[in-house]
Structure formats: structure tokens, C-alpha cells
Coordinates of C-alpha atoms in Angstrom, one line a residue:
Chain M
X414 CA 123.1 5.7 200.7
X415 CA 124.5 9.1 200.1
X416 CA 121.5 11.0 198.9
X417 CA 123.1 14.2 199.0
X418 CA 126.0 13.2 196.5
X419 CA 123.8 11.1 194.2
X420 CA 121.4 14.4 193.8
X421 CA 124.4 16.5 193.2
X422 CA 125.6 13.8 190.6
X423 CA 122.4 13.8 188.8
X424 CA 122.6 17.7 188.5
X425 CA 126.3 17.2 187.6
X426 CA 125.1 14.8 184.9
X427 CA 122.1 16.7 184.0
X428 CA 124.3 20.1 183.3
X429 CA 126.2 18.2 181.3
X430 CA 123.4 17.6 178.9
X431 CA 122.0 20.5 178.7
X432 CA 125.2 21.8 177.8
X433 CA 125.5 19.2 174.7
X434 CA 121.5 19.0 173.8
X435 CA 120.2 22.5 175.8
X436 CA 117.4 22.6 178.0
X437 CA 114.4 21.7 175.6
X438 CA 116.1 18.0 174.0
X439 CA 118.0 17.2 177.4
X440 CA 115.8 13.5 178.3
X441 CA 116.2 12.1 181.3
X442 CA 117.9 9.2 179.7
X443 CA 120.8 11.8 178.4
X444 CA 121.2 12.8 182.2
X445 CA 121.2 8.7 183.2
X446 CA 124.0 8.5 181.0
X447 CA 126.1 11.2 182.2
X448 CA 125.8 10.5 185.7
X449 CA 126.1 6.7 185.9
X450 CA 122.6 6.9 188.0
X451 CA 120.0 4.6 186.8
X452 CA 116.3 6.0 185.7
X453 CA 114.8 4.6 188.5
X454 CA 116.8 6.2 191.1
X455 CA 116.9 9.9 189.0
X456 CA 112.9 9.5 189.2
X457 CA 113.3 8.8 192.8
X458 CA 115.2 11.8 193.7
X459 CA 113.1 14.3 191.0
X460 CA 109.8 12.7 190.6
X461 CA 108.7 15.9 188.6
X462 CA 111.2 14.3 186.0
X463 CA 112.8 16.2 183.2
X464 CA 111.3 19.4 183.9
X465 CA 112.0 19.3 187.5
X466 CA 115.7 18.3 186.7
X467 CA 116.0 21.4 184.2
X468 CA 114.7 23.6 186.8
X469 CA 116.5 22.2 189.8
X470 CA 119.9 22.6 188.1
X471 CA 119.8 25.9 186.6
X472 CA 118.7 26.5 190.4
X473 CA 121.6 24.6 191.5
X474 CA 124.1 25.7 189.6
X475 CA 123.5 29.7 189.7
X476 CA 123.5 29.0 193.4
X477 CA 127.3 27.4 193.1
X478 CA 127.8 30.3 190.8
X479 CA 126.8 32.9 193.7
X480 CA 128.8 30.6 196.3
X481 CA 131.8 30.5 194.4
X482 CA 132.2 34.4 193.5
X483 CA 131.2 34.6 197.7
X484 CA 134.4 32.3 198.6
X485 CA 136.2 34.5 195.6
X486 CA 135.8 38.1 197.2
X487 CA 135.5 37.1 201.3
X488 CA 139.1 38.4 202.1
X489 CA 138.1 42.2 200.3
X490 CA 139.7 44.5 203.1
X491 CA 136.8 46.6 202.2
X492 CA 133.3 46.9 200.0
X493 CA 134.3 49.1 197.5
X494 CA 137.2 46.6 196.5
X495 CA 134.6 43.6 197.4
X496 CA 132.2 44.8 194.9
X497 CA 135.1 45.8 192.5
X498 CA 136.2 42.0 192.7
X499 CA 132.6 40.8 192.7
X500 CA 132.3 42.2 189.2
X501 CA 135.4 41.3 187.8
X502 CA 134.8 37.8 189.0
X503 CA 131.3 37.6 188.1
X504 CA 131.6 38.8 184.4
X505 CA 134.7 36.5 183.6
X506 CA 133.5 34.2 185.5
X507 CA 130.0 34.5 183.6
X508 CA 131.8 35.0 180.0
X509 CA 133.8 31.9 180.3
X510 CA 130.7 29.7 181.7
X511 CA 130.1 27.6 178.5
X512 CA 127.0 26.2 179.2
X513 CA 125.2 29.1 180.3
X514 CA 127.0 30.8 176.9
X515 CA 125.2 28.5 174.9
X516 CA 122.0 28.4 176.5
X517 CA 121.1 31.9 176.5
X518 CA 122.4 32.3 173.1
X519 CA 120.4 29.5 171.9
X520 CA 117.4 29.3 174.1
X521 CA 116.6 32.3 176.3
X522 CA 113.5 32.0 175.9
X523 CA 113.3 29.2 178.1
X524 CA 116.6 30.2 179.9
X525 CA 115.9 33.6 181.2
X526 CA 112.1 32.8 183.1
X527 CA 114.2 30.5 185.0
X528 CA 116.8 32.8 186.1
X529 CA 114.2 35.3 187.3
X530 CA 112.4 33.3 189.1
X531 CA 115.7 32.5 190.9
X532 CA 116.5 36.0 191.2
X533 CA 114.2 36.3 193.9
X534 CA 116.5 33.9 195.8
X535 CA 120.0 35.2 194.7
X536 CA 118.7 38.8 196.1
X537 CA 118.7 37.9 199.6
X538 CA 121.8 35.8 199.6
X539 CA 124.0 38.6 197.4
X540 CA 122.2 41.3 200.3
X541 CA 123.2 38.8 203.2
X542 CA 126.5 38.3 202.3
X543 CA 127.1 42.5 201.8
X544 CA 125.2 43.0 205.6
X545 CA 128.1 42.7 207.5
X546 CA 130.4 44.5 205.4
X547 CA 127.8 47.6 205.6
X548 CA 128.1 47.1 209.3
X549 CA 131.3 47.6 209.4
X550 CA 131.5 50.8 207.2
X551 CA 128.3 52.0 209.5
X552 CA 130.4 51.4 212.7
X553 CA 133.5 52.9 211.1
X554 CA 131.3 56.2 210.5
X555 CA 131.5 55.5 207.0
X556 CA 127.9 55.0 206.3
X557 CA 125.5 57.9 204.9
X558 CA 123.5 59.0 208.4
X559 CA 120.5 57.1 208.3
X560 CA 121.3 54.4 206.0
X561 CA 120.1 51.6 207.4
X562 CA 122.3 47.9 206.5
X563 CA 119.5 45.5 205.5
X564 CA 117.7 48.3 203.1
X565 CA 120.7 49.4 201.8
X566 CA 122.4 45.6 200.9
X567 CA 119.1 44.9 199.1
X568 CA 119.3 47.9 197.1
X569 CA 123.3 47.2 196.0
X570 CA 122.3 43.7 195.2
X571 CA 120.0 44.4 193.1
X572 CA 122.6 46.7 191.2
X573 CA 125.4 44.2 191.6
X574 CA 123.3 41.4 189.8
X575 CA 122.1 44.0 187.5
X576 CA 125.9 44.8 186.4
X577 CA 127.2 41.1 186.5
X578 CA 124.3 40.3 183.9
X579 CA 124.0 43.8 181.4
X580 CA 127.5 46.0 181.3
X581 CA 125.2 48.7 180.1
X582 CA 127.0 51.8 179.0
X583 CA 130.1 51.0 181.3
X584 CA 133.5 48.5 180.2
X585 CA 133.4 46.3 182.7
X586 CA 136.9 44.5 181.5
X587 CA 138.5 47.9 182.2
X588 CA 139.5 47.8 185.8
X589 CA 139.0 51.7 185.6
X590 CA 135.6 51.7 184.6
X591 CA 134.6 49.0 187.4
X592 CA 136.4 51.3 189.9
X593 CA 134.4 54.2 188.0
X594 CA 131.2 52.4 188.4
X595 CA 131.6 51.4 192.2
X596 CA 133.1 54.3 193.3
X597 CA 131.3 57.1 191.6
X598 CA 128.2 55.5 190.8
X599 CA 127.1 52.4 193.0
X600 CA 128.8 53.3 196.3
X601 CA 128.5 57.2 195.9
X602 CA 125.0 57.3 197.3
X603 CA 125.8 54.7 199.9
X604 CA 128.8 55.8 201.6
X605 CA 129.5 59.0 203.0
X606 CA 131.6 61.4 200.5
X607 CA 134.7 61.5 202.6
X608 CA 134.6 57.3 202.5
X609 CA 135.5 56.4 199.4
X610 CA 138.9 56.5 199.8
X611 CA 140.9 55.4 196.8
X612 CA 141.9 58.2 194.4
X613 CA 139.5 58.9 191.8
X614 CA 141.6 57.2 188.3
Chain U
X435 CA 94.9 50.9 135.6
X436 CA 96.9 51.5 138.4
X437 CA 96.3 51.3 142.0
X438 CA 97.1 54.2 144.1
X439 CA 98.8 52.8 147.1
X440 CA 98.2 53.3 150.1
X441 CA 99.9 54.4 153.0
X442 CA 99.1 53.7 156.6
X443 CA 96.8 57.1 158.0
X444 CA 98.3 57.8 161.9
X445 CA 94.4 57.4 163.0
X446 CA 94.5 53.5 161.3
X447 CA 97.1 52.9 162.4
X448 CA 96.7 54.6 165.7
X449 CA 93.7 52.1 166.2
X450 CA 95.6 49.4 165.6
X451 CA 98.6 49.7 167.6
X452 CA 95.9 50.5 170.6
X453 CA 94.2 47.6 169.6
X454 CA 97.0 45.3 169.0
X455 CA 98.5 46.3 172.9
X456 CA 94.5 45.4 174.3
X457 CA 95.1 42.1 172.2
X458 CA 98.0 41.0 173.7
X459 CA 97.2 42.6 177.0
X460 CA 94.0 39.7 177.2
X461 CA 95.3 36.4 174.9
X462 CA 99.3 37.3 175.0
X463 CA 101.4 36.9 172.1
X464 CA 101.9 33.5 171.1
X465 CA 98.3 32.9 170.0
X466 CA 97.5 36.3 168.7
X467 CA 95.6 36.6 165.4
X468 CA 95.2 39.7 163.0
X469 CA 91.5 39.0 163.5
X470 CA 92.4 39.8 167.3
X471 CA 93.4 42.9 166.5
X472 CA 91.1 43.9 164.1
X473 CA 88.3 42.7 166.7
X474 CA 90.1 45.0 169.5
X475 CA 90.9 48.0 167.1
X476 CA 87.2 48.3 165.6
X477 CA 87.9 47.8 162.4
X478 CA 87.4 45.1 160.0
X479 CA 90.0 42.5 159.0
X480 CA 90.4 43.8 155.1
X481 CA 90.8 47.2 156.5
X482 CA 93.7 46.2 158.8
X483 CA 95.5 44.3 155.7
X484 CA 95.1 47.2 153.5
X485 CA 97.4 48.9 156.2
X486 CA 99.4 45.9 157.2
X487 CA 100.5 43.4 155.3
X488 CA 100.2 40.8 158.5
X489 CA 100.9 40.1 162.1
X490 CA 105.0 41.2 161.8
X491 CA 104.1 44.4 160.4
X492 CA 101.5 45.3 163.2
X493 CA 104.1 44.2 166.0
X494 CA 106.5 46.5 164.3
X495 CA 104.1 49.5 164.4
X496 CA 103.5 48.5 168.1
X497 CA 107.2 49.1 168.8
X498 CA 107.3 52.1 166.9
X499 CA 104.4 53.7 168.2
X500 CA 105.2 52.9 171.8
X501 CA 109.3 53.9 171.4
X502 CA 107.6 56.8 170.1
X503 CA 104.9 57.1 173.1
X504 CA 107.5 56.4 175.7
X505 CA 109.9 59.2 174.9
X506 CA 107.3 62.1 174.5
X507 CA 106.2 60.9 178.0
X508 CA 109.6 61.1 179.2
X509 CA 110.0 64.6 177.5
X510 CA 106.5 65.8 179.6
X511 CA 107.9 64.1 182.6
X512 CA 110.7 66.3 182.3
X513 CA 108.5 69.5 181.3
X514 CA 108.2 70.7 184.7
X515 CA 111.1 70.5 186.5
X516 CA 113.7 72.7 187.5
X517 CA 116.1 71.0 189.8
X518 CA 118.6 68.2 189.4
X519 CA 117.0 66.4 192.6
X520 CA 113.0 66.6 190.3
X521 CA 115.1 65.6 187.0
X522 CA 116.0 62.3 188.8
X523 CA 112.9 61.7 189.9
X524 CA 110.7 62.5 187.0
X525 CA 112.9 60.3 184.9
X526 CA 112.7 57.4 187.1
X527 CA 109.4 57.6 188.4
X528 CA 108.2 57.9 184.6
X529 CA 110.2 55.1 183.7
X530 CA 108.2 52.9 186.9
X531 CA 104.8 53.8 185.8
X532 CA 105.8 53.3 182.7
X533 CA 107.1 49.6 183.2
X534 CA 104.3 48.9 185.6
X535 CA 101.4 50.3 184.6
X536 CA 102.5 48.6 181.3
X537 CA 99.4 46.4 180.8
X538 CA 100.7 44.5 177.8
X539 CA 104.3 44.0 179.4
X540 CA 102.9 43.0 182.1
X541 CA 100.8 40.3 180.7
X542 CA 103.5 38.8 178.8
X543 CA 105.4 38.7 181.7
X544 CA 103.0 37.0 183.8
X545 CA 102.1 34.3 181.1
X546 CA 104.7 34.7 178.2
X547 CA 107.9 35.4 180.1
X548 CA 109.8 33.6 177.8
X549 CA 108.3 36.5 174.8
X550 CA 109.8 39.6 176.3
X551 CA 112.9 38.7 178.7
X552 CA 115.5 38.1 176.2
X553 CA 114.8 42.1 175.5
X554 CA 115.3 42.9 179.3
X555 CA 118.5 40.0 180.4
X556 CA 121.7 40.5 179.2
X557 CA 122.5 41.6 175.6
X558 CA 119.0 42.4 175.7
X559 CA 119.2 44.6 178.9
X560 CA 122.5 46.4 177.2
X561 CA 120.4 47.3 174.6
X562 CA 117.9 48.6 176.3
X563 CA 120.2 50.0 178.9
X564 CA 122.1 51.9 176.1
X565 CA 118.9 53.2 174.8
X566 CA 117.3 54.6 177.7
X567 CA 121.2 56.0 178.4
X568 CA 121.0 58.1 175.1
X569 CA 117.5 59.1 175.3
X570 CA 117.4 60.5 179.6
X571 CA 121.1 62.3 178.2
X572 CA 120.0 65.0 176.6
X573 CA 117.8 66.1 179.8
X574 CA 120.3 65.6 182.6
X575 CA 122.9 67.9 180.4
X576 CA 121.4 71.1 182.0
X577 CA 122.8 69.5 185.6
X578 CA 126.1 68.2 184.5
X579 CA 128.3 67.1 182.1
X580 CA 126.9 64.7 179.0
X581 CA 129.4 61.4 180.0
X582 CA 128.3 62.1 183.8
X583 CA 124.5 62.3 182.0
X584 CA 124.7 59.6 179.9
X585 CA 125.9 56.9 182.9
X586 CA 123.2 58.9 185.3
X587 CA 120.4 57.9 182.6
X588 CA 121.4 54.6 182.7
X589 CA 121.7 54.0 186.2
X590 CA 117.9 54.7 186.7
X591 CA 117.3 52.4 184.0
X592 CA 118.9 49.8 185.9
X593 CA 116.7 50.7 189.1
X594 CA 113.7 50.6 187.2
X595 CA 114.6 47.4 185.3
X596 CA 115.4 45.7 188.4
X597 CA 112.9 46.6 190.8
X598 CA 110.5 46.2 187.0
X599 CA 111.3 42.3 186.9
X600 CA 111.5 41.4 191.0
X601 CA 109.2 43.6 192.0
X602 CA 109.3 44.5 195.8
X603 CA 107.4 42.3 198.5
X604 CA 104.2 44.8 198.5
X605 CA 104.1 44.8 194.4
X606 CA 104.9 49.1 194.8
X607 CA 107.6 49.3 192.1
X608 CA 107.1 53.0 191.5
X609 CA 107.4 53.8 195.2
X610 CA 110.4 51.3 195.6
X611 CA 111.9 52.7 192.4
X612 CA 111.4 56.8 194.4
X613 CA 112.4 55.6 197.8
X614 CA 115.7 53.7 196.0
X615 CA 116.4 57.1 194.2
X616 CA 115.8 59.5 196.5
X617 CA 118.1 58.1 199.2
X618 CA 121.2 56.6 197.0
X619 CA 121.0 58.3 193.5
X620 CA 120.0 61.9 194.4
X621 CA 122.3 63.2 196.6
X622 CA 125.8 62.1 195.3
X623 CA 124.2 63.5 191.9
X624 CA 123.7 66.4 193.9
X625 CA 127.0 67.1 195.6
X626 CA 128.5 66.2 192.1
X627 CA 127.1 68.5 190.7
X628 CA 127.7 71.4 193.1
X629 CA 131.4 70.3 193.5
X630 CA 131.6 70.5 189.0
X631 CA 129.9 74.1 190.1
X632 CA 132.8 74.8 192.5
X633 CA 136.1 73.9 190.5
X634 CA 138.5 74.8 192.6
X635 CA 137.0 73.8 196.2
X636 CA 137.8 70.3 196.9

């Protein structure tokens, strides 16, 4: 047995539900339904049941979320255009996630505690994937003196998720005020100032 | 005969809101009574509903009195400075002992999460964003220009809200909040400024 692919089809089935009944009125039953995996074998695989399903797959599915927009921006010839594509990504991405539309219109209140809890998962793995890129700036000379990778990734990952979840005060559909905020705003304290090297719009 | 009505006195109502945020501070918010609040303010229950007609309109004075309370503290934290570099972080390190020492908040966050994050995640956070934007503008104007203050405002918002909701590995938020500041916010604000100074160099 596969117990890999019968999880994931369990959390396939389970987002499913929660997309038709939310996250309070998804039973395990809906998510034996949509998955074609029998009660017994669901309980085997989340013996916390319907609670531990909910969590586990808004866990599992911010975490293909993050994984998808980190295959989306890899080939970024540099980080001020990977965090420019990062956002773009991120918010369409985000805006045109149905499920997750619904839910935190409907029941954030049970949504959102999840989410942060997440957070402090999605933090390191947003700063891990933004290390090496940092390295490479650092070795290019394009650092700030003194700034040091690892504190650095942690601090813009915490912006970046910040942005992909509130726009703020910024447009973050206009392509100009992305390039605004990463440029000017996020990046300025983080590279040096003769490093950002695309024309200001 | 007719009753003279009667409008909520600031020291009522300044007990209650104090004893509304001890309320909620020990038993949350879900299960909080008027009689909690009386109990915590000192006064007796037909006092507090000659003020307040019931639990909404206390909450309501609590958000009020606190907007209230937060921006004269941000005005005082501002008082003293002189420099762009003690703007930034009077307004941030304000806005850190502000969210942590927040006794209530941090209650409801702890056992209530659910209560209060849909004000700080997404529509909620633009909100509050936007807010904190408008309000840190008007102080940041002496350094630079209002857009430039308006987006600097919100920026520390974001710090503080993040570092606010995953706080850092030793709990410090307010020292996180400084260190984050000082090192990546501070001195492009600073050069920004001196180059909008220096118009025709660079």
C-alpha cells in the first residue's frame, strides 16, 4: 500500500469539502466520499479524526501553496525580480484560490488561528528558499556591509508573507507599485543603494 | 415628568473601559458578562446600565477609548524627537510595546485567537494597515514627503504586526521590532531623505 498517495487523497478529498461545507460542517464521512477512501482507512491515517483532517490540510495545502509559488519564481535572474514575481504570483494566485476565498470570508474565525500557527512553519521555508539568493547578492558586493543572509531572509519573509496576505496602502495588481514596494521599500534597506538596478518607474 | 437623560461622564465610563480590558484580560471574550465588568470596574451593575445599554455598547467604548489611548501615545512617543532615524524608532518601538504589553490582546490571542485575528489577517490587516498609515503620516511629514510618509507608516505597521503575531524565538518582540528597524528601515529612510534634500545630486 501506497500510504503516501492515500494520505494525499484524503486531503485531496477533504479540501474538497471544506470547500463545499467549510471547515466547521466538513464530517469525515463528506471527506470518505470525495476520496473514495473508506472510514476505516481515513481513521487509520488521522486517528485525531475530523479535527486532525481540518488541520492537516489547511497545513497541507498552504504548504503546496508555498511550493508551487517556489517552482513559480526559481528561474528570477535576480531577488528584486524574484520577490517582484513572488507577489504577483502569490496574490493572483491567492485571489483566485476558491476555497480559501470562501473560507476566510465565511469562517475566519476558525480559518485564521490555523494559518498562524502555520506561519511559524512557512517563515523558515519562505527565508530558506531567499538564503541563497542573498548569498549571491552578498558575494556580488551587492549586500549592505554587515548584513548577514540568515537574519536578513527571515526578516524579508516575514514582509513577503506580510504583503501576499494584506496589500496595505500599496496596489499590488499594478506591476509599478510591486516594483515600488520591492525596490524602494522592501529591498532598499537590504541591498546596497547602488544595487537596485532597474530604473526607478 | 420627564427624565433627564443621561450621558456617559469620561470618569464612568473611564472605569469601565479599564474594567472591561481587566475583564477580558482574565475570562476573554466569549464568556464575558456585564456583571464582569461592573465587578472589575467598581461599580455596581445598574450603574453600568444607566451608562451602557449592554455588553455591545461597552466593547464599543473599549475601541473608542483605546483608538483614542493609542494615538495620544503615539503623539508622546513622537514628543521628543528630532531626527528621522528617533521618528522611526519611536513610532515602531511604540507600536511593539503597545501590541505586546497589550494585556487584553494578548489574552485573546492566547485563548480566543479566533476573536481578534480576522482584525489583524488580510482585509482585516488592510484595515488596520491603512489606519496606522494615516495616523504615523502626519509625523513623518517633517522628514519627507506625505506619499513617502504615508507608505513609511505603514511599513512599520507591518514589522510590528508581523513580529506582533509570530513573535521571535526569545518572546522580545519590541527588541526584534528595534533591531529589524534599525538595520533595514532606517537608513534607506535616511539616504532618501538626504538625497529629496539634495535635488540635483544623484
Amino acid at each position: 500500500m501506497e500510504s503516501g498517495s492515500v494520505r494525499e487523497r484524503v486531503l485531496e478529498g477533504a479540501l474538497v469539502s471544506i470547500g463545499r461545507y467549510g471547515l466547521a460542517r466538513t464530517t469525515v464521512d463528506d471527506v470518505a466520499q470525495a476520496s473514495g477512501v473508506s472510514r476505516a482507512t481515513i481513521y487509520r491515517h488521522f486517528p485525531g479524526g475530523r479535527d486532525q483532517i481540518v488541520k492537516d490540510t489547511v497545513a497541507w495545502e498552504q504548504g503546496r501553496f508555498f511550493t508551487r509559488l517556489g517552482e513559480a519564481v526559481a528561474g528570477a535572474p535576480d531577488i528584486c525580480v524574484l520577490i517582484e514575481d513572488a507577489l504577483v504570483f502569490a496574490r493572483r494566485a491567492l485571489a483566485e484560490h476558491t476555497v480559501f476565498q470562501r473560507v476566510v470570508e465565511t469562517e475566519p474565525e476558525r480559518l485564521l488561528p490555523l494559518l498562524t500557527v502555520e506561519s511559524f512553519r512557512i517563515l523558515p521555508f519562505i527565508a530558506g528558499f531567499l538564503v541563497p539568493y542573498l548569498e549571491r547578492e552578498r558575494d556580488a558586493g551587492r549586500l549592505r556591509p554587515g548584513a548577514d543572509p540568515a537574519r536578513t531572509a527571515d526578516y524579508l519573509a516575514r514582509m513577503i508573507l506580510s504583503c501576499i496576505g494584506a496589500a496595505g496602502v500599496y496596489d499590488l495588481d499594478d506591476p509599478a507599485e510591486v516594483r515600488l514596494l520591492v525596490r524602494e521599500q522592501l529591498l532598499a534597506g537590504v541591498l546596497s543603494p547602488g544595487a537596485i538596478l532597474t530604473p526607478r518607474p | 415628568m420627564t427624565v433627564e437623560p443621561i450621558s456617559s461622564t469620561p470618569e464612568v465610563e473611564a472605569k469601565v473601559v479599564d474594567g472591561a480590558l481587566r475583564a477580558i484580560a482574565r475570562f476573554g471574550l466569549a464568556k464575558l458578562t456585564v456583571d464582569d465588568v461592573a465587578r472589575e470596574a467598581g461599580i455596581s451593575r445598574a450603574t453600568l446600565y444607566r451608562y451602557f445599554p449592554g455588553r455591545g455598547a461597552v466593547l464599543a467604548a473599549v475601541v473608542r477609548s483605546e483608538t483614542e489611548r493609542l494615538q495620544r501615545g503615539l503623539d508622546e512617543a513622537l514628543d521628543e524627537t528630532t531626527t528621522l532615524a528617533e521618528a522611526l524608532a519611536a513610532v515602531s518601538g511604540f507600536g511593539a510595546r503597545a501590541f505586546a504589553g497589550h494585556e487584553a490582546l494578548q489574552h485573546l490571542l492566547a485563548t480566543e485567537p479566533g476573536a481578534v485575528l480576522p482584525h489583524l489577517c488580510f482585509t482585516g490587516a488592510d484595515t488596520l494597515l491603512t489606519v496606522c498609515a494615516d495616523r504615523i503620516r502626519p509625523h513623518l511629514c517633517r522628514f519627507m514627503g506625505p506619499l513617502e510618509a504615508r507608505r513609511t507608516g505603514e511599513w512599520l505597521a507591518r514589522i510590528v504586526l508581523s513580529y506582533g503575531l509570530a513573535p521571535p524565538p526569545d518572546g522580545a518582540i519590541e527588541a526584534a521590532v528595534l533591531g529589524v528597524v534599525r538595520e533595514f528601515v532606517i537608513p534607506a529612510a535616511e539616504e532618501r531623505a538626504g538625497a529629496a534634500d539634495q535635488p540635483s545630486g544623484g
